[in-house]
Amino acid sequence: DTAVSQTPKYLVTQMGNDKSIKCEQNLGHDTMYWYKQDSKKFLKIMFSYNNKELIINETVPNRFSPKSPDKAHLNLHINSLELGDSAVYFCASSQAQGAPDTQYFGPGTRLTVL
Amino acid sequence: GNSVTQMEGPVTLSEEAFLTINCTYTATGYPSLFWYVQYPGEGLQLLLKATKADDKGSNKGFEATYRKETTSFHLEKGSVQVSDSAVYFCALSDHRGGNKLVFGAGTILRVKS
């Protein structure tokens, strides 16, 4: 009955590789997000999609490319991974984009770049 | 731009002690305010929220009141338990910012038995 799920939970890879993280929500929400949590626990928005349309892109390097095949899925592809990409990535979803609304978070994907 | 400032941790308390975690915000509009909690090794869970001035959010014995005059949303609990040990994040969202959450730096709470 997981509301927001992410795969994989852990991802260890070498510098320069390309990897993807998948997110799915079964809440029927219209809006999905990606957040990055660094080693000091600081959380920052990366992207937001509303009904498959990109709404927010917060000065993230273009090595990061989100893709939303439908409104229940928002995947994150990262090219040419760098050491500084090591972090925990959280997916979230909310009902509506036009009004402040509770966001529901996935369990996170811990990415380690060696 | 919008920002959130939280008291630095870690905060270490004995069981049954009173908890306050300070949170202040800067926003150009009228944001909604949230407290999220992250237990060790887990994702974030909404603890409570308030959507307008003077609203009080409450859940699991935690409370916070949206104070527009002091731009604050301090988290309180009258008697903490060991199971409350976690990282607490204050956050705001503003629909004009696309509903993105802007987080404070997080406050680690450790409760000793």
XYZ file of C-alpha atoms in Angstrom:
227
model
C 0.000 0.000 0.000
C 3.006 2.261 -0.426
C 1.867 5.753 -1.382
C 5.105 7.036 -2.914
C 7.706 4.451 -3.846
C 11.218 4.813 -5.204
C 13.663 2.364 -6.726
C 16.356 1.586 -6.029
C 16.760 2.316 -2.317
C 20.546 2.281 -2.600
C 22.690 2.995 -5.657
C 26.480 2.764 -5.687
C 28.245 3.630 -8.922
C 31.451 4.969 -10.425
C 32.117 8.521 -11.545
C 31.177 9.113 -15.151
C 28.394 6.527 -15.243
C 24.758 7.227 -16.141
C 22.009 6.090 -13.769
C 18.274 6.418 -13.256
C 16.018 6.562 -10.199
C 12.342 5.753 -10.539
C 9.400 7.131 -8.586
C 5.764 6.117 -8.571
C 2.803 7.395 -6.583
C -0.579 5.709 -6.206
C -2.316 8.645 -4.517
C -3.852 10.040 -7.687
C -1.902 13.274 -7.246
C -1.250 15.678 -10.099
C 2.108 17.061 -8.974
C 5.417 15.317 -8.325
C 8.772 16.575 -7.110
C 12.421 15.628 -6.737
C 14.409 16.868 -3.727
C 18.087 16.377 -2.923
C 19.309 15.906 0.658
C 23.017 16.469 1.116
C 25.350 14.989 3.715
C 24.399 17.706 6.214
C 20.714 16.770 5.860
C 19.888 19.954 3.958
C 16.942 19.473 1.581
C 16.478 21.399 -1.644
C 13.958 21.181 -4.467
C 15.291 20.094 -7.839
C 12.261 19.655 -10.094
C 8.501 19.697 -10.067
C 6.075 18.294 -12.638
C 2.360 18.931 -12.840
C 0.429 16.430 -14.928
C 3.555 15.545 -16.927
C 4.552 19.172 -17.482
C 7.755 20.641 -16.022
C 6.898 23.428 -13.559
C 10.040 23.961 -11.490
C 13.666 23.536 -12.505
C 15.883 24.900 -9.769
C 19.265 25.612 -11.359
C 20.115 21.959 -11.519
C 22.953 20.939 -13.893
C 21.637 19.697 -17.212
C 23.230 16.311 -16.465
C 20.022 15.761 -14.487
C 16.996 15.071 -16.656
C 13.593 14.295 -15.181
C 11.032 12.402 -17.208
C 7.354 11.983 -16.483
C 5.753 9.330 -18.708
C 2.425 9.824 -16.929
C 1.264 11.730 -13.897
C 1.874 8.777 -11.560
C 5.565 8.484 -12.453
C 8.510 10.834 -12.293
C 11.931 9.393 -13.050
C 15.303 11.050 -12.634
C 18.137 10.299 -15.036
C 21.645 11.469 -14.215
C 24.416 11.529 -16.827
C 28.154 11.589 -16.190
C 27.863 11.179 -12.436
C 30.186 13.244 -10.254
C 31.331 12.791 -6.663
C 29.199 15.773 -5.619
C 26.061 14.000 -6.783
C 26.323 11.672 -3.785
C 23.223 12.399 -1.713
C 19.812 11.067 -0.808
C 17.189 11.839 -3.446
C 13.565 12.065 -2.382
C 10.534 11.954 -4.595
C 7.299 13.558 -3.375
C 3.783 14.177 -4.628
C 0.896 16.494 -3.826
C -2.686 16.896 -4.896
C -2.533 20.253 -6.634
C 0.097 22.606 -7.964
C -1.808 25.861 -7.667
C -2.160 25.961 -3.883
C 0.108 25.044 -0.991
C -0.661 21.437 -0.246
C 0.789 18.621 1.807
C 3.550 16.757 0.016
C 3.987 13.043 0.592
C 7.540 11.747 0.396
C 9.024 8.500 -0.772
C 11.591 6.591 1.311
C 14.549 8.073 -0.558
C 17.332 6.739 -2.765
C 20.830 6.928 -1.347
C 23.219 7.534 -4.242
C 26.938 7.016 -3.649
C 29.344 7.974 -6.401
C 32.847 6.504 -6.040
C 13.304 34.874 -1.861
C 11.634 32.668 0.706
C 13.737 31.143 3.460
C 13.425 29.234 6.732
C 15.752 29.405 9.721
C 15.744 26.749 12.418
C 17.628 26.484 15.655
C 20.774 24.458 15.333
C 21.042 21.105 16.992
C 21.545 18.609 18.145
C 19.055 19.053 20.946
C 19.477 16.469 23.684
C 16.710 16.005 26.256
C 15.755 13.520 28.916
C 12.499 11.623 28.563
C 9.447 13.648 29.658
C 11.246 16.972 29.194
C 9.610 19.916 27.404
C 10.653 20.481 23.820
C 10.847 23.691 21.816
C 12.432 23.912 18.377
C 12.457 27.455 17.043
C 11.596 28.234 13.454
C 11.324 31.599 11.738
C 10.633 32.322 8.106
C 10.962 35.002 5.453
C 8.377 35.074 2.696
C 7.072 37.633 0.255
C 3.539 36.223 0.219
C 1.369 34.272 2.639
C 2.903 30.825 2.835
C 1.683 27.626 4.397
C 3.965 26.311 7.127
C 4.907 22.717 7.872
C 6.883 20.567 10.245
C 8.225 17.343 8.780
C 9.993 14.605 10.743
C 12.636 12.177 9.481
C 13.268 9.091 11.611
C 16.642 7.369 11.189
C 16.962 5.724 7.791
C 13.511 6.790 6.645
C 11.873 9.383 4.426
C 10.077 12.512 5.565
C 6.670 12.394 7.185
C 4.377 15.336 7.673
C 4.068 16.058 11.388
C 1.742 19.067 11.298
C 0.883 22.111 9.242
C -0.828 25.499 9.358
C -2.110 27.379 6.356
C -2.900 30.844 7.720
C -2.003 33.237 10.514
C -2.987 32.149 14.044
C -3.720 28.590 12.919
C -2.402 25.924 15.271
C -1.246 22.621 13.866
C -1.081 19.621 16.172
C -0.313 15.921 15.965
C 1.051 13.224 18.312
C 1.383 15.734 21.157
C 3.341 18.219 19.027
C 1.987 21.721 18.412
C 2.997 24.795 16.431
C 1.200 28.110 15.930
C 1.535 30.256 12.794
C 2.588 33.685 14.108
C 2.556 36.243 11.331
C 3.650 39.141 13.564
C 6.858 37.358 14.552
C 7.112 35.246 11.346
C 7.535 32.160 13.480
C 6.279 28.590 13.676
C 7.950 27.099 16.752
C 7.463 23.391 17.456
C 6.593 22.332 21.012
C 5.866 19.143 22.894
C 5.110 18.924 26.569
C 6.747 15.569 27.290
C 9.116 13.936 24.830
C 9.738 10.215 24.495
C 12.745 8.268 23.299
C 10.750 7.407 20.179
C 10.639 11.118 19.264
C 14.362 11.036 18.473
C 14.583 12.150 14.833
C 15.436 15.095 12.608
C 12.763 17.807 12.496
C 12.401 20.110 9.497
C 10.471 23.338 9.378
C 9.305 24.252 5.875
C 7.130 26.663 3.956
C 5.412 26.585 0.621
C 3.899 29.347 -1.420
C 1.666 28.670 -4.401
C 3.390 31.468 -6.273
C 6.576 29.414 -5.996
C 4.914 26.440 -7.632
C 4.173 24.876 -4.262
C 7.794 23.881 -3.762
C 8.816 23.315 -0.151
C 11.599 25.502 1.197
C 13.196 23.744 4.156
C 15.140 24.848 7.166
C 18.422 23.078 7.886
C 16.807 20.520 10.187
C 17.236 20.014 13.928
C 18.416 16.702 15.329
C 16.553 15.719 18.499
C 17.985 13.058 20.801
C 15.916 11.896 23.746
C 17.620 9.870 26.481
C 15.845 7.476 28.803
